[in-house]
PDB file of C-alpha atoms and ligand atoms in Angstrom:
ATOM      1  CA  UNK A  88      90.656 103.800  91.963  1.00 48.00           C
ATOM      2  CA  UNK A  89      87.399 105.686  93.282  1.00 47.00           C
ATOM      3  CA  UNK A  90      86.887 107.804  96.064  1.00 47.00           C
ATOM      4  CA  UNK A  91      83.434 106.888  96.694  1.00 52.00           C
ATOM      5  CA  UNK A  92      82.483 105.778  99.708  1.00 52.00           C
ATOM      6  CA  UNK A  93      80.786 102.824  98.417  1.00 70.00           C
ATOM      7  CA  UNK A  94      84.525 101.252  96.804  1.00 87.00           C
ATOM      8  CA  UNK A  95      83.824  97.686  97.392  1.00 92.00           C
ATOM      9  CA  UNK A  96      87.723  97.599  98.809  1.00 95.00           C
ATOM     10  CA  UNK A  97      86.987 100.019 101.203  1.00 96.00           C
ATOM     11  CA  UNK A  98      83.959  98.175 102.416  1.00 96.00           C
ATOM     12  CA  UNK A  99      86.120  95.010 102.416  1.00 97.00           C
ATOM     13  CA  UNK A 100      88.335  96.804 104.783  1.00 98.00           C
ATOM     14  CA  UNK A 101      85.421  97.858 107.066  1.00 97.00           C
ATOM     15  CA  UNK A 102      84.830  94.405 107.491  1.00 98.00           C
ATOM     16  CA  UNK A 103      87.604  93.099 107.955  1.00 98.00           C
ATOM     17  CA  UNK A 104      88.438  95.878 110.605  1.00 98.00           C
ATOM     18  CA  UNK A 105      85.521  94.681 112.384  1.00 98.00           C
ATOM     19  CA  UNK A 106      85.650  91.147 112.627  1.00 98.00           C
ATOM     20  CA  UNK A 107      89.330  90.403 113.077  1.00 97.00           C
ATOM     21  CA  UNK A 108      90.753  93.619 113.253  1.00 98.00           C
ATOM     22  CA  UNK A 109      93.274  93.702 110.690  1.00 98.00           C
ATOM     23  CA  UNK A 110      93.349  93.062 106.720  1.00 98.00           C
ATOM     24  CA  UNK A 111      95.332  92.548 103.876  1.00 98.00           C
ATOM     25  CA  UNK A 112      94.529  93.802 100.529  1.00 98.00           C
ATOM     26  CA  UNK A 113      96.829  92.338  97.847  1.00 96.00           C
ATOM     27  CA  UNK A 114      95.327  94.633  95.139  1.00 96.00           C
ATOM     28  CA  UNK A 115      94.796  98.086  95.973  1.00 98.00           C
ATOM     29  CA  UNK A 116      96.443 100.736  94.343  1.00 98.00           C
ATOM     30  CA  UNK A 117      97.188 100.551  90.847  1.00 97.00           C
ATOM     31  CA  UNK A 118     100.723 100.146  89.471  1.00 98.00           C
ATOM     32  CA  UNK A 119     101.162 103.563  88.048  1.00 98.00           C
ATOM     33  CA  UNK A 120     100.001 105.665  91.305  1.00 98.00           C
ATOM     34  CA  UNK A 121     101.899 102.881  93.079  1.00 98.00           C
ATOM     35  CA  UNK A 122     104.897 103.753  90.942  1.00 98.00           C
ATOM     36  CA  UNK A 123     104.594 107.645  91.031  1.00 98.00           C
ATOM     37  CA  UNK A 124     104.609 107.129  95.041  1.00 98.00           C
ATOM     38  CA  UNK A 125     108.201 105.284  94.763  1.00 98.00           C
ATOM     39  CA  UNK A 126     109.298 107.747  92.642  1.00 98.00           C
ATOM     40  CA  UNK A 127     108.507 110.428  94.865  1.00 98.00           C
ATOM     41  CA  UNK A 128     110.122 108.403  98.017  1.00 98.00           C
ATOM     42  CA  UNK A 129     113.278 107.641  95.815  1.00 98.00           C
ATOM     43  CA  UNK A 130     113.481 111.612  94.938  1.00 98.00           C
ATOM     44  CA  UNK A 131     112.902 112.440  98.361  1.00 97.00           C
ATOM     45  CA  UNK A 132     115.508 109.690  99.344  1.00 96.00           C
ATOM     46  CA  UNK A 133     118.360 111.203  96.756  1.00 96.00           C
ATOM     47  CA  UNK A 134     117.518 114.697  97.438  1.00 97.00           C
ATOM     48  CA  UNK A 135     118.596 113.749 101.473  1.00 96.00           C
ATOM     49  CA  UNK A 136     115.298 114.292 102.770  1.00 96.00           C
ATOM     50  CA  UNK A 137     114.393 111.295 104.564  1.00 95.00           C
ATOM     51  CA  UNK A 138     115.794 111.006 108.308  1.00 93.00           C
ATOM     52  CA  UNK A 139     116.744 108.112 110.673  1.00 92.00           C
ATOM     53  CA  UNK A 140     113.266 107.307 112.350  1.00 85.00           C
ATOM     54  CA  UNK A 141     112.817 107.825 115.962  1.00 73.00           C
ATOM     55  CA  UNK A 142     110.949 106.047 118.251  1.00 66.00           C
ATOM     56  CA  UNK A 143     108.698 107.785 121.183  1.00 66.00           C
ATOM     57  CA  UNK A 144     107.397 111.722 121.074  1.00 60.00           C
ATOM     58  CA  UNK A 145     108.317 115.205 122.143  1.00 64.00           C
ATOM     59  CA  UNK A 146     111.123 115.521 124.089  1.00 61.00           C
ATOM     60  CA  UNK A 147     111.656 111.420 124.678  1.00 61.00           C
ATOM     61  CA  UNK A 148     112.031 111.276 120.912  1.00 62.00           C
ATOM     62  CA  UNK A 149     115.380 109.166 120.051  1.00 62.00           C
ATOM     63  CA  UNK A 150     116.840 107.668 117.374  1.00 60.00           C
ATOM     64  CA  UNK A 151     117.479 103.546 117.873  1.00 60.00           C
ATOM     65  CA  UNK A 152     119.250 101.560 115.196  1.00 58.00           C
ATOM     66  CA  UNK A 153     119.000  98.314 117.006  1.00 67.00           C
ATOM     67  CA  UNK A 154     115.272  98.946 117.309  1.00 87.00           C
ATOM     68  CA  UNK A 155     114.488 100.096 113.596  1.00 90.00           C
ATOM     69  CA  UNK A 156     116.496 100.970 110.738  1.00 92.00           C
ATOM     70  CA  UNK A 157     114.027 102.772 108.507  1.00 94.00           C
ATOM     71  CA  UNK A 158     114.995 106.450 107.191  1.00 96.00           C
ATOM     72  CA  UNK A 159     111.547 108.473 106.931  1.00 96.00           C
ATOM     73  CA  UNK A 160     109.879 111.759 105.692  1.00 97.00           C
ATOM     74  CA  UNK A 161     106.438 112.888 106.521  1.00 97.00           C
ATOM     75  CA  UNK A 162     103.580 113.037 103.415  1.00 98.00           C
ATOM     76  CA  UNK A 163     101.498 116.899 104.056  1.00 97.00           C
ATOM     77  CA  UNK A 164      99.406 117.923 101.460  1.00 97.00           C
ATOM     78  CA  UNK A 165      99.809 119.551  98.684  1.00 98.00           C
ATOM     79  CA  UNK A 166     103.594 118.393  98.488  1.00 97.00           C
ATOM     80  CA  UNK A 167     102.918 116.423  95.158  1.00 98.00           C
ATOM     81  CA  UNK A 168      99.795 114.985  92.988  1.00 98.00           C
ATOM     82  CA  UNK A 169     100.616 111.645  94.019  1.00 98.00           C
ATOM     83  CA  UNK A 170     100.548 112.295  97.321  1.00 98.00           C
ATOM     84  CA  UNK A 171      97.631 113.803  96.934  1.00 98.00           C
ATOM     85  CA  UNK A 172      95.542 110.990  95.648  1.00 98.00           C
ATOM     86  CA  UNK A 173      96.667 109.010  97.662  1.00 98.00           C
ATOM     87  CA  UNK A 174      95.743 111.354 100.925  1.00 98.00           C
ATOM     88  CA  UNK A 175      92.311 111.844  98.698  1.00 98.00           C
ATOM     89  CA  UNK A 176      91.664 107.705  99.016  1.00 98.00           C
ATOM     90  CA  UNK A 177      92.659 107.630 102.641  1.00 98.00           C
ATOM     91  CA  UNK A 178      90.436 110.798 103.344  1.00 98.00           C
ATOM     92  CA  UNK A 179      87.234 108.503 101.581  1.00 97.00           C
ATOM     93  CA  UNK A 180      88.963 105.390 103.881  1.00 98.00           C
ATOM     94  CA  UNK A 181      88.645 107.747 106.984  1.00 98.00           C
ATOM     95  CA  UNK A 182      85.115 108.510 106.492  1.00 97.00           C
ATOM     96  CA  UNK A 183      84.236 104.716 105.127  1.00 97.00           C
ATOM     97  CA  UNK A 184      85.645 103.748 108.631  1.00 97.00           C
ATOM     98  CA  UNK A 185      83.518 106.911 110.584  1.00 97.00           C
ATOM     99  CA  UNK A 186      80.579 105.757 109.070  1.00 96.00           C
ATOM    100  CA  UNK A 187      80.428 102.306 109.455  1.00 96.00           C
ATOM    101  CA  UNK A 188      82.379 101.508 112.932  1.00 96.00           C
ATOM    102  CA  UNK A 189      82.044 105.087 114.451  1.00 95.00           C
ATOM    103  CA  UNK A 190      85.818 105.003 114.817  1.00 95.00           C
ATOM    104  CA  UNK A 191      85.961 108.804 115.278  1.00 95.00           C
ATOM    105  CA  UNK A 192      88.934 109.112 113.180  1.00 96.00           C
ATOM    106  CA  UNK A 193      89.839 113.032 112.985  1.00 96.00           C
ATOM    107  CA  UNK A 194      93.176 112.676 110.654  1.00 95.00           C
ATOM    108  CA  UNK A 195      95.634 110.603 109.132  1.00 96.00           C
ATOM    109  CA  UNK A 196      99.430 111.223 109.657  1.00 95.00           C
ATOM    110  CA  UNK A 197     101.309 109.674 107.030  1.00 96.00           C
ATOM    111  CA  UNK A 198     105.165 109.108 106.020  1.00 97.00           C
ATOM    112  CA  UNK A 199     107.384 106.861 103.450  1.00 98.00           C
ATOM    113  CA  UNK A 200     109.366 105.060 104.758  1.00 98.00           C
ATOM    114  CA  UNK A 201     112.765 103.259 103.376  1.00 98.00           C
ATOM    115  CA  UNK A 202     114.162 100.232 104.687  1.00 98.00           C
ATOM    116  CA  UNK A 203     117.956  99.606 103.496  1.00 97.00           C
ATOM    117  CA  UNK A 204     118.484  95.974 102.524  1.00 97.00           C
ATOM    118  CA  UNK A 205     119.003  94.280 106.499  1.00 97.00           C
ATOM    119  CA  UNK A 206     117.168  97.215 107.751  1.00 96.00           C
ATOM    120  CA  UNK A 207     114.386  95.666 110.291  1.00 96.00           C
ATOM    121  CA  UNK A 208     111.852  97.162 112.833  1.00 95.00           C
ATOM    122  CA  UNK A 209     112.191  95.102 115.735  1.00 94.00           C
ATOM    123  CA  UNK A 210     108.554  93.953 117.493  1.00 95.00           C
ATOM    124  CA  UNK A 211     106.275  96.901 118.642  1.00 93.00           C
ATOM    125  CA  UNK A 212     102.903  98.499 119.193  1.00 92.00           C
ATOM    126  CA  UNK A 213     101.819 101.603 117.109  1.00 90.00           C
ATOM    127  CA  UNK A 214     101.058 103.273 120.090  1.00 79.00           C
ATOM    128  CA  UNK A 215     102.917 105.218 122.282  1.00 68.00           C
ATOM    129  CA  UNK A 216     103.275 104.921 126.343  1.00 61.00           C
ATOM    130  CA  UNK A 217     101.753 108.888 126.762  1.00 61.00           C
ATOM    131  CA  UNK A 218      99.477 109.265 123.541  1.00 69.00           C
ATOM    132  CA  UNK A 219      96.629 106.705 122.502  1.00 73.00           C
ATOM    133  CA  UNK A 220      95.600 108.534 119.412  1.00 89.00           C
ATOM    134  CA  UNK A 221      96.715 106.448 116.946  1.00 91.00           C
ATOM    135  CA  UNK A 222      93.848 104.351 115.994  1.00 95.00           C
ATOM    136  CA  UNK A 223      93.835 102.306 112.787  1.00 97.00           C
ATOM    137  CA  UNK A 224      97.331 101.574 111.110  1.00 97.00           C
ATOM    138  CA  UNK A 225      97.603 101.207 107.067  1.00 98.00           C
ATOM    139  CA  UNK A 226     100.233 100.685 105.238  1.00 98.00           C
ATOM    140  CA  UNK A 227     101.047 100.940 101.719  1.00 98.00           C
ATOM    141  CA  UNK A 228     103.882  99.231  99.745  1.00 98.00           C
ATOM    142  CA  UNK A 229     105.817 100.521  97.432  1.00 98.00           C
ATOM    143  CA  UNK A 230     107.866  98.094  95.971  1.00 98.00           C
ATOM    144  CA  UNK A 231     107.574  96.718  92.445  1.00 97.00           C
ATOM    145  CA  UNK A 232     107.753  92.906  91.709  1.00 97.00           C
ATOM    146  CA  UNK A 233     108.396  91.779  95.198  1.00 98.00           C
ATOM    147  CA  UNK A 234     109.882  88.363  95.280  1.00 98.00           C
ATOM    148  CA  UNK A 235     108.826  85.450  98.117  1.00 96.00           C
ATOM    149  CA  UNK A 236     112.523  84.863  99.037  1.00 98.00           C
ATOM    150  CA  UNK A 237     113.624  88.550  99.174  1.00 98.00           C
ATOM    151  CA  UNK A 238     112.382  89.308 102.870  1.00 98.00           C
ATOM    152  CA  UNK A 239     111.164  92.517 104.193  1.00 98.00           C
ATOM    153  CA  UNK A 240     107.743  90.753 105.568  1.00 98.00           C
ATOM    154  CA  UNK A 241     105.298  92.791 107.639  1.00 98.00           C
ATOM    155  CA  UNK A 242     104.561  90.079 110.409  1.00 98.00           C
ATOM    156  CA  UNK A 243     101.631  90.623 112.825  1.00 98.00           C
ATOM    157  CA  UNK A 244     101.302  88.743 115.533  1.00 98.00           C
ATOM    158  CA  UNK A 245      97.556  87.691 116.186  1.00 98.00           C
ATOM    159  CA  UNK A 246      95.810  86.382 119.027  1.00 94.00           C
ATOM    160  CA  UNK A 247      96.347  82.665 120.514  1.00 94.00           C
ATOM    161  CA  UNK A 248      99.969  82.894 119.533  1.00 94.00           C
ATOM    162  CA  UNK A 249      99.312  83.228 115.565  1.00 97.00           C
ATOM    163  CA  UNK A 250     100.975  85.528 113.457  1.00 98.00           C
ATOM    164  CA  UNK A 251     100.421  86.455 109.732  1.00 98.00           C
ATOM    165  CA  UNK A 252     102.881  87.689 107.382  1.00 98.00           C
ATOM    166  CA  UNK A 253     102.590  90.086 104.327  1.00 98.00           C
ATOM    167  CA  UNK A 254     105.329  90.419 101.533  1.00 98.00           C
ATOM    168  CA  UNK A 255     105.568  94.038 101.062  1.00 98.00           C
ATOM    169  CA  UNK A 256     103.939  93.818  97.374  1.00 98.00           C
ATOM    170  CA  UNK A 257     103.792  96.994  95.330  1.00 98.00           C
ATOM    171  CA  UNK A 258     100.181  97.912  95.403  1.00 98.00           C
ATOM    172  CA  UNK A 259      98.849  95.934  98.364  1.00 98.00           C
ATOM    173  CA  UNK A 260      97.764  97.392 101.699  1.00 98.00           C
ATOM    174  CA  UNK A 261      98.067  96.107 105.084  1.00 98.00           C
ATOM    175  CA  UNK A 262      95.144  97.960 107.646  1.00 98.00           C
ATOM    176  CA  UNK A 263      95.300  96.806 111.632  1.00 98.00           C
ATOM    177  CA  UNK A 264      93.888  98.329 114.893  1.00 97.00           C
ATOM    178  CA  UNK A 265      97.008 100.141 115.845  1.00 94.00           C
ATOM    179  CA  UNK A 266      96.385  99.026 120.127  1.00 92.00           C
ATOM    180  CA  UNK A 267      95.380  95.570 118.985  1.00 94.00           C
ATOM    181  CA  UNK A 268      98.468  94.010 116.874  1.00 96.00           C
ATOM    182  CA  UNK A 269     101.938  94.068 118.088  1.00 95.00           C
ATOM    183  CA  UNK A 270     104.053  93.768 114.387  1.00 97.00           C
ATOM    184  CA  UNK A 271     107.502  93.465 113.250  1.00 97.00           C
ATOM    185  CA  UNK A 272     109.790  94.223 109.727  1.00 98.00           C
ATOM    186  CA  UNK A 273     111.392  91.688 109.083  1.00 98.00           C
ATOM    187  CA  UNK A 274     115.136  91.807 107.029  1.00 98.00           C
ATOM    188  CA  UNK A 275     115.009  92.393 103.103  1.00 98.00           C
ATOM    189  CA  UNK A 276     117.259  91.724 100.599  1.00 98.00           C
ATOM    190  CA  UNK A 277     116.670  94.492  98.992  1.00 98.00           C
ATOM    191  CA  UNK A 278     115.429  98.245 100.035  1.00 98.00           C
ATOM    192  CA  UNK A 279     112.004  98.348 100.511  1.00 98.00           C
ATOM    193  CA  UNK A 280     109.474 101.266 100.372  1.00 98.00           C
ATOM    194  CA  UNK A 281     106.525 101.918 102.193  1.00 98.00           C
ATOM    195  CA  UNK A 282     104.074 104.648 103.136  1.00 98.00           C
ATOM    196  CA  UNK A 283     102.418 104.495 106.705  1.00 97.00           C
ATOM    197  CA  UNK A 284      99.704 106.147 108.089  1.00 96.00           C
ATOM    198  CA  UNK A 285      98.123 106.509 110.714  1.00 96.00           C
ATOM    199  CA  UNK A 286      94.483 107.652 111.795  1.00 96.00           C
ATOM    200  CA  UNK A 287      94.096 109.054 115.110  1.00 94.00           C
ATOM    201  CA  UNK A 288      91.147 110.341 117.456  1.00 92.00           C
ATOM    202  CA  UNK A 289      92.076 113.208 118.959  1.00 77.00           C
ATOM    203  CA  UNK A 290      95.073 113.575 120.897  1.00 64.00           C
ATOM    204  CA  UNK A 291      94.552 111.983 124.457  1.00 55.00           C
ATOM    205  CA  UNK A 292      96.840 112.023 126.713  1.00 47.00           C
ATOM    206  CA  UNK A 293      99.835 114.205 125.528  1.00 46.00           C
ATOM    207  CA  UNK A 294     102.825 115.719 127.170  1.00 41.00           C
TER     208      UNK A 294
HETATM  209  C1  OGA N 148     105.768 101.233 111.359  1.00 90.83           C
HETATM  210  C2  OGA N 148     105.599  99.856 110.844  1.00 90.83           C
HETATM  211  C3  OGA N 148     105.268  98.328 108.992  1.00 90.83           C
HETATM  212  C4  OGA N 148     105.718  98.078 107.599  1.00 90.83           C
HETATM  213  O1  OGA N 148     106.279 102.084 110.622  1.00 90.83           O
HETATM  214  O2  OGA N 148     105.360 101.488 112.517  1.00 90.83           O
HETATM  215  O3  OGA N 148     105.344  98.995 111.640  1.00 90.83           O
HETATM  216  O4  OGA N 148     105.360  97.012 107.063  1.00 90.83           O
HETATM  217  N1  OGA N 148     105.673  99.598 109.516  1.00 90.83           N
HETATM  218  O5  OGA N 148     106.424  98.905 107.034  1.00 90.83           O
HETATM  219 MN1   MN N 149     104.415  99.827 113.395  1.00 90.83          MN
END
């Protein structure tokens, strides 16, 4: 994987962003930096340091099982050298994106994420009521060997009553306009691991 800002994937991505706004790509990370990032999630996981996720911000911040199920912990970096290529391709994404659509991205925010088999995250937007930052939504899955009937599918629903679902593939990378694509989790089988970004203009409206 290259950084350059001329990795045809990236540019794939652009594209995509700009026509219909959202894009899969069922190859992008290669299966040992894929692996190294489940390893560091499952580490994380044992060593208690992934939370319930909460839904909202600041003080409205709250903790819904019936809305998602997913335990989480925020990727900074320097935390690990996975992490950090991975932040170093997302950083060459960021300014692909700049460049080319004059997105104004200013940073990613970024955390794995772990889904217990059943876990779901019920229908949403990646933005919230009293902050429009978030921009562009990718996420990254974790999860070796995925298997058709085990579940866990990122479904986004499209325009004219369409939706599109992706099997959370280790490797592959799902990339939408955060305002444009209400999406859902579906139910796995099994747990499934993901890391989620997000790149956001500057913060707007905040409380
Ligand atoms: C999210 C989300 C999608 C996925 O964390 O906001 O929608 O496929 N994740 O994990
Ligand atoms: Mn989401």
């Amino acid at each position: 994987m290259h950084s350059s800002p001329d990795n045809p994937l990236l540019l794939r991505i652009v594209d995509d962003l700009a026509g219909p706004g959202w894009s899969q790509q069922s190859v992008f990370l290669s299966p040992t930096l894929t692996e190294e990032l489940a390893q560091e999630c499952r580490a994380r996981a044992a060593a208690g340091e992934l939370a319930p996720a909460a839904i909202g911000r600041g003080d409205r911040q709250q903790v819904e099982e019936g809305v998602r199920g997913d335990y989480t912990a925020w990727l900074e970096s320097g935390q690990c050298a996975p992490g950090d290529a991975w932040l170093a391709l997302m950083e060459s994404l960021r300014q692909t994106l700049n460049r080319e659509l004059f997105l104004g991205l200013e940073e990613l925010e970024c955390h794995f994420a772990l889904y217990p088999p059943g876990a779901y995250y019920q229908r949403h937007l990646d933005r919230f009521r009293d902050d429009d930052s978030r921009t562009v939504t990718v996420v990254l899955y974790l999860n070796e060997e995925w298997q058709p009937d085990e579940g866990g599918e990122l479904r986004l629903y499209l325009p004219g009553g369409r939706a599109h679902e992706v099997m959370p593939q280790g490797g592959s990378l799902a990339c939408f306009m955060s305002a444009d694509f209400p999406h859902e989790v579906l139910p796995a089988t099994r747990e499934r691991l993901s890391l989620t970004g997000w790149f956001r203009r500057r913060a707007g409206k905040s409380l």
